[in-house]
Coordinates of C-alpha atoms in Angstrom, one line a residue:
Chain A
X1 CA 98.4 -23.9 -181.3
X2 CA 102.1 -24.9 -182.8
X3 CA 102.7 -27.6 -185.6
X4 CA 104.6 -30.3 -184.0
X5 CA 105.8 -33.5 -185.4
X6 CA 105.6 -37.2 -184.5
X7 CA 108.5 -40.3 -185.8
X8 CA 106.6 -42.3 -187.7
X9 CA 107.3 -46.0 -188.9
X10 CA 107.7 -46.6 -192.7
X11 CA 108.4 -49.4 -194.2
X12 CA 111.6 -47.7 -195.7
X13 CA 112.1 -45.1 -192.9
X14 CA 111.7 -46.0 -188.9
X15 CA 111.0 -42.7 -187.8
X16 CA 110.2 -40.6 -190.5
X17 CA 108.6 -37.1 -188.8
X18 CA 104.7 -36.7 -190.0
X19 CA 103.0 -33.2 -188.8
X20 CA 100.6 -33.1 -186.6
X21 CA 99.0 -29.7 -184.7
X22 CA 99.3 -29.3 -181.0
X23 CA 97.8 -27.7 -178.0
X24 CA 100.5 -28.6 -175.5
X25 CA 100.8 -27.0 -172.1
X26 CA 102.2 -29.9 -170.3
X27 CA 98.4 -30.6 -169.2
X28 CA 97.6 -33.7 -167.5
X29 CA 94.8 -34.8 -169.6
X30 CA 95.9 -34.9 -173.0
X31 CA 94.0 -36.1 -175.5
X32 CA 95.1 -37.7 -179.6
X33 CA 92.1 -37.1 -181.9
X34 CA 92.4 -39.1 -185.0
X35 CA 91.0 -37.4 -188.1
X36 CA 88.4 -38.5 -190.3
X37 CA 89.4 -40.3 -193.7
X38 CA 89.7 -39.5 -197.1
X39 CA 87.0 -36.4 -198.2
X40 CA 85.5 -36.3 -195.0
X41 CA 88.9 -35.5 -193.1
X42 CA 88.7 -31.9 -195.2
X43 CA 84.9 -31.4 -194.0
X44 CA 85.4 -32.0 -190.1
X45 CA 88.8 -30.5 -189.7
X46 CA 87.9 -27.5 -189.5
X47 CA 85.6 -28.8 -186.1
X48 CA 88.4 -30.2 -185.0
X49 CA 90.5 -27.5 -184.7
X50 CA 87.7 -25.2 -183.2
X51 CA 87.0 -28.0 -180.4
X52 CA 90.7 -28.0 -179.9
X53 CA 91.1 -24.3 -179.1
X54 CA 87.8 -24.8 -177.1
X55 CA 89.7 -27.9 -175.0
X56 CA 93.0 -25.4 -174.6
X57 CA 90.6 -23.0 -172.7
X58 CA 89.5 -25.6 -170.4
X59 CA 92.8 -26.9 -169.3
X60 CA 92.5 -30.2 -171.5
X61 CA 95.6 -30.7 -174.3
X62 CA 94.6 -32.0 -177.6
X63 CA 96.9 -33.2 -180.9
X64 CA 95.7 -33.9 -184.1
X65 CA 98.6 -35.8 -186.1
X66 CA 98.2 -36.0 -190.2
X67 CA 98.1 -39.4 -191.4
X68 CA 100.9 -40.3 -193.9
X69 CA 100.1 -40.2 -197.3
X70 CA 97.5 -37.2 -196.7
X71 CA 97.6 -33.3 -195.8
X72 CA 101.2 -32.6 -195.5
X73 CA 102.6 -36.1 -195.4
X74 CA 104.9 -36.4 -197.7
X75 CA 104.6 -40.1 -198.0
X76 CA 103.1 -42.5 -201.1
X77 CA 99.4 -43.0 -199.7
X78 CA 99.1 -45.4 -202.7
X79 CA 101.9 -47.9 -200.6
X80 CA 99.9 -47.9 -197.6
X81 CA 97.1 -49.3 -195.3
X82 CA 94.1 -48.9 -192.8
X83 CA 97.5 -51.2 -190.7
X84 CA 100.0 -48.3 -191.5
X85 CA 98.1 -45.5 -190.2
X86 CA 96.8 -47.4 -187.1
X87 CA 100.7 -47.7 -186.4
X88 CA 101.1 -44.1 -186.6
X89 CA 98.5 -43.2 -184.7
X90 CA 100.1 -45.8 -181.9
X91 CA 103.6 -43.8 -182.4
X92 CA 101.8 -40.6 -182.1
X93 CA 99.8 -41.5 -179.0
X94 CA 103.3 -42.9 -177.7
X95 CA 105.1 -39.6 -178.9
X96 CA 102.7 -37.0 -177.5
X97 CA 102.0 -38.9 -174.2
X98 CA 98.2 -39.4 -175.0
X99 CA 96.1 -40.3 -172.1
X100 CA 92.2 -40.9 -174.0
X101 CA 91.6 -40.3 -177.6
X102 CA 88.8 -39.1 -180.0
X103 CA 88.1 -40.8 -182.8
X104 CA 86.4 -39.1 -186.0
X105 CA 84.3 -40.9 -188.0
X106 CA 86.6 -43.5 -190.5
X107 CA 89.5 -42.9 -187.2
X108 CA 87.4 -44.9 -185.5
X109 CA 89.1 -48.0 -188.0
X110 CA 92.6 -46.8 -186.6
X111 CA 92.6 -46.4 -182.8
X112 CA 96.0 -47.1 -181.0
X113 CA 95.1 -50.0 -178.4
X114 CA 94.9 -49.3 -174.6
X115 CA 93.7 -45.7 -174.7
X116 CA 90.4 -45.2 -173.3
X117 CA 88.4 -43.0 -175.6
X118 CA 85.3 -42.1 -178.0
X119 CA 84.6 -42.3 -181.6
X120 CA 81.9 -39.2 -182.9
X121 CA 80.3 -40.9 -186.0
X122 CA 81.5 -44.0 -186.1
X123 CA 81.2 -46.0 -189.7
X124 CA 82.3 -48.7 -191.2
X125 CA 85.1 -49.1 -193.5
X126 CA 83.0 -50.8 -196.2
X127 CA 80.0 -47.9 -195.8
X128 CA 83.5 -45.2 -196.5
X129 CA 84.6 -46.8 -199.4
X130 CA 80.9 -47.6 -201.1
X131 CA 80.0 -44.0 -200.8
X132 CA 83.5 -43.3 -202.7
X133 CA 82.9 -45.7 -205.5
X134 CA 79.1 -44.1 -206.3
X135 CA 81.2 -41.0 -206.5
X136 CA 83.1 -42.0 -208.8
X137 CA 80.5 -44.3 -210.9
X138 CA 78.3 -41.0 -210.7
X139 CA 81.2 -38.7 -212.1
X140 CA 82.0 -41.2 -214.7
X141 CA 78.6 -41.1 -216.1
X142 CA 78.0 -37.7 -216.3
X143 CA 81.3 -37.6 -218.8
X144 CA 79.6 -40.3 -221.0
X145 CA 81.3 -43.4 -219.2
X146 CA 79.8 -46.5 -217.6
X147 CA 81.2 -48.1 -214.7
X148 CA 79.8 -50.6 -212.1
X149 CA 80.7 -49.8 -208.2
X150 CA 81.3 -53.7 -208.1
X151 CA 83.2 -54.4 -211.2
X152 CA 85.2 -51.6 -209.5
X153 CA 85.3 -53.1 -206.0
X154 CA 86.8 -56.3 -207.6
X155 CA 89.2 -55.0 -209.8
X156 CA 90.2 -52.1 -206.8
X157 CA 90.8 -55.2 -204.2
X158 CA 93.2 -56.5 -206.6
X159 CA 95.0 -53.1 -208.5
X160 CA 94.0 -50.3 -206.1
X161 CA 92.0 -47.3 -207.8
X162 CA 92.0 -43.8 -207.4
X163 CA 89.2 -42.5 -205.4
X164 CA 87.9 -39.0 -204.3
X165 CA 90.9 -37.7 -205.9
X166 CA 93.0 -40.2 -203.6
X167 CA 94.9 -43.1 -205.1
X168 CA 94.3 -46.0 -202.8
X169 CA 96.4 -49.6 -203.0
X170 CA 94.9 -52.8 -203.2
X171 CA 95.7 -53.5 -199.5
X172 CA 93.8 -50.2 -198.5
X173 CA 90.6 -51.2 -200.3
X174 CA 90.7 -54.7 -198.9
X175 CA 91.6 -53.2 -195.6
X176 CA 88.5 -50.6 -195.9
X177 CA 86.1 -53.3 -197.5
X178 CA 86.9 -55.5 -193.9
X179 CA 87.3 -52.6 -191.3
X180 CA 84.8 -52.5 -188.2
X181 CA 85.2 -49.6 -185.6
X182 CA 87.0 -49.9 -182.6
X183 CA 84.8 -50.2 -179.6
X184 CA 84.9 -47.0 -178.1
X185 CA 82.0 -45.0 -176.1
X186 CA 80.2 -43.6 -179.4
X187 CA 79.2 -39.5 -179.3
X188 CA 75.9 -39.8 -181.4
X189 CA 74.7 -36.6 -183.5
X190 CA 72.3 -35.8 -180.7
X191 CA 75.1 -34.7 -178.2
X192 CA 76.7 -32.4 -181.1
X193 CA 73.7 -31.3 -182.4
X194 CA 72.7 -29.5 -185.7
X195 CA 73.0 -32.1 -188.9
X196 CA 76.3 -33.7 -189.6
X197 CA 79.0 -31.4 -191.3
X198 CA 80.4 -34.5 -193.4
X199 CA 77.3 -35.1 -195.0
X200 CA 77.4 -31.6 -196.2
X201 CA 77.5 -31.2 -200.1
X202 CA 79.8 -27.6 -199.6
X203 CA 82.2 -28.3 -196.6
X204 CA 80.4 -25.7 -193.5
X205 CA 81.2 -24.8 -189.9
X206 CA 79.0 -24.7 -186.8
X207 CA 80.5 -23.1 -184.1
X208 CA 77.5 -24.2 -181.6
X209 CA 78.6 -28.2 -182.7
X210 CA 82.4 -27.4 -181.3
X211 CA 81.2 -25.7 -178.2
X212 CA 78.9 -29.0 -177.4
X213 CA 81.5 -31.6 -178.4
X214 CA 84.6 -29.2 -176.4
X215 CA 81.9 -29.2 -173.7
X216 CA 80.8 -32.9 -173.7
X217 CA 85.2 -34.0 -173.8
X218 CA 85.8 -31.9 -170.9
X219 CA 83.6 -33.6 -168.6
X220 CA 83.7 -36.5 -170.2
X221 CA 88.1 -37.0 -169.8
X222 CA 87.1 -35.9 -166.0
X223 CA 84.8 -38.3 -165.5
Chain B
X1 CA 54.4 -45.1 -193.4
X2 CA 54.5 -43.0 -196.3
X3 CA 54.8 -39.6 -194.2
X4 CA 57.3 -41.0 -192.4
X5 CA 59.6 -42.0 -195.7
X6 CA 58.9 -38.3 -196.5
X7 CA 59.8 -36.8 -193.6
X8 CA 63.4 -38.4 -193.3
X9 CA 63.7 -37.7 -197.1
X10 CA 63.2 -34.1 -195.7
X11 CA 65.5 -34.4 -192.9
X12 CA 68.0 -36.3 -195.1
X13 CA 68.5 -33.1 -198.0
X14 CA 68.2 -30.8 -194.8
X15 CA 71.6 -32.0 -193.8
X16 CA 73.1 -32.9 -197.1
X17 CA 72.3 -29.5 -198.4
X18 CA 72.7 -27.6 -195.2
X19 CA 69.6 -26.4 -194.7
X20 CA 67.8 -24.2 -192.2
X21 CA 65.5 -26.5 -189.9
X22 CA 61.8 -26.6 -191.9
X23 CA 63.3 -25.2 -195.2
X24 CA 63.1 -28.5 -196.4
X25 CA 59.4 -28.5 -195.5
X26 CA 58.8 -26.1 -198.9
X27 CA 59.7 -28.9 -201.0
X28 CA 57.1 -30.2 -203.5
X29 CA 56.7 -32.9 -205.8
X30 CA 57.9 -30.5 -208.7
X31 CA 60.7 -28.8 -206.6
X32 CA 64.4 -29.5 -208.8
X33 CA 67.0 -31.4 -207.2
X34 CA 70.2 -32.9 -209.0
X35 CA 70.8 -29.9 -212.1
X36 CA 69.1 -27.0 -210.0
X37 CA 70.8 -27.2 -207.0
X38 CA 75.0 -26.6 -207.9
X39 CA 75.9 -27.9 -204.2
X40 CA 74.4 -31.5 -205.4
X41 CA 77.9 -32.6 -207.1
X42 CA 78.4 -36.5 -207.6
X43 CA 79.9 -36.8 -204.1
X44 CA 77.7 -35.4 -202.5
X45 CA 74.9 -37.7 -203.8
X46 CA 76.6 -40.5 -203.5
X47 CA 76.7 -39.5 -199.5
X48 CA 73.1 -38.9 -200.2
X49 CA 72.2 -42.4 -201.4
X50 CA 74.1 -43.8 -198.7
X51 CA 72.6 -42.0 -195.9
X52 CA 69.0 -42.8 -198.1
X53 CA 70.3 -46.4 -197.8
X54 CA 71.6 -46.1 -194.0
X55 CA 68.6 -44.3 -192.7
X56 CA 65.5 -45.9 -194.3
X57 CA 67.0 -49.0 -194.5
X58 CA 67.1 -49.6 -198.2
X59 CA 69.4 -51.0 -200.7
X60 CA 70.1 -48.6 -204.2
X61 CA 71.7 -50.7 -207.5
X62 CA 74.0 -48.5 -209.2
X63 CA 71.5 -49.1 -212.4
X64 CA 68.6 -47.4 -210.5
X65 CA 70.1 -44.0 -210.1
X66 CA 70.2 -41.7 -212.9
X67 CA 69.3 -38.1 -214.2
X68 CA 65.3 -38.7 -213.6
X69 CA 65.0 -40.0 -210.2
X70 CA 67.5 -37.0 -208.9
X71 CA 65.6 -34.4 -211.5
X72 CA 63.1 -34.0 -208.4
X73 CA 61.8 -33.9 -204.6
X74 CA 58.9 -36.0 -206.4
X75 CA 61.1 -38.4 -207.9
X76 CA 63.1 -38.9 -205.1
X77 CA 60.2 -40.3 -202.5
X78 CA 58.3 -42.3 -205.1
X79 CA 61.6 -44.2 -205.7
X80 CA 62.2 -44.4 -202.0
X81 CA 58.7 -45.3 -200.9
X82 CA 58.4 -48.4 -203.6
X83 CA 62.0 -49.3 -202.2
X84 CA 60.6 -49.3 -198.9
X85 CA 57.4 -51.4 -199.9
X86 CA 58.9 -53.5 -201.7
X87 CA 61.6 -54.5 -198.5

């Protein structure tokens, strides 16, 4: 596993390099996963990396680039939407010569076109960003204040608001509040087994969920 | 009907908490939820009302949730099975 980087189109910077981590032996198969978002991005990367070491091993190369604005991005997330990242994604597909491409949960919103692929968990934008703003009207009233998750959607759609300790622009809520998943092949729960490790209250590992999804991506990029 | 609303509620805390399969199964009416359990922060439940709202096919108003129907398991499935009678 090496960090690599990918050029990644800005508004103010063409080709400004973003990280991403990288299992490249010049394989022929070589697949982009794109994370999940926001909180849940912190809970399944961990998976992610484990069913990439599991991929090396079987001759399959994997990358897993950081969206701008998040992880070691040094770009304003707040300037930036669900149409940004999908570009990035396209320039990392583009950069690392990705042939198919797993999408995680909300990546499933940003899928580079043309690349045939799968989407474990997918959810819609809306669901994402609903679960974020209970969050935050739950957080708010245990310190005494009352907020609605509407009057917040309305105001967020037009201001932007800061969200599971992300600060979101008004283009990335409406973006989220419209956003369907791409249609890829879906991996339900069933082929991973175990219970979902983003619906986890402390972020976990499940070492028997990487082997199955590894195992399910090699024959399945075969196929 | 009922059972079945309880056994998803089960299934549901089973993964939001991480639980061992059938742990969930020694929940009772009284058992504490929301202030016993530490893991149970505001994100967390939020996922947890979603998922309630995903899997049982439900809608929950942000004016229905507060410190008693999350105090416990009880609390929890009488507010989901009304929900549930009531769709």
């Amino acid at each position: 596993m090496t960090p690599a980087s990918y050029p990644c189109p800005r508004p103010s910077d063409p080709g400004a390099p973003e990280y991403a981590l990288a299992f490249d032996r010049g394989q022929a198969v070589r697949l982009l996963i794109i994370p999940a978002l926001f909180d849940e991005g912190h809970k399944l990367r961990r998976l992610c990396v484990e069913v990439m070491r599991r991929l090396d091993g079987s001759g399959v190369d994997s990358f897993l680039p950081d969206l701008p604005g998040t992880n070691e991005s040094t770009a304003d997330l707040t300037g930036l939407t669900l149409a940004d990242w999908a570009s990035a994604m396209t320039a990392a597909a583009d950069h690392f010569r990705a042939t198919h491409v797993l999408a995680v949960r909300g990546g499933g919103l940003i899928v580079p076109p043309g690349l045939p692929g799968w989407c474990y968990g997918p959810v819609k934008g809306s669901s994402l960003l609903r679960t974020m703003l209970r969050a935050r009207v739950l957080s708010a009233r245990e310190a005494g204040r009352e907020e609605s998750g509407e009057g917040l959607l309305v105001e967020a759609q037009e201001h932007g608001i800061e969200l599971a300790g992300y600060r979101l622009g008004a283009g990335m809520v409406q973006h989220l509040q419209a956003a369907q998943p791409a249609t890829l092949a879906e991996i339900a729960q069933d082929v991973v087994g175990g219970s979902p490790l983003w619906l986890r209250a402390e972020p976990d590992y499940a070492p028997s969920q990487a082997d199955a999804l590894a195992a399910y991506l090699t024959m399945a990029v075969r196929a | 009907m009922s059972s079945t609303t309880d056994q998803q509620l089960r299934k549901i805390l089973t993964d939001v908490l991480g639980l061992k399969p059938g742990q969930a199964d020694g929940f009772d009416a009284d058992t504490g939820l929301f202030g016993h359990l530490p893991e149970l922060d505001s994100m967390a439940v939020a996922g947890l009302l979603t998922e309630m709202e995903d899997r049982l096919d439900i809608v929950i108003e942000d004016d229905e949730v507060d410190g008693e129907l999350l105090e416990t398991y009880g609390a929890l499935l009488a507010f989901a099975e009304a929900k549930r009678e009531a769709a």
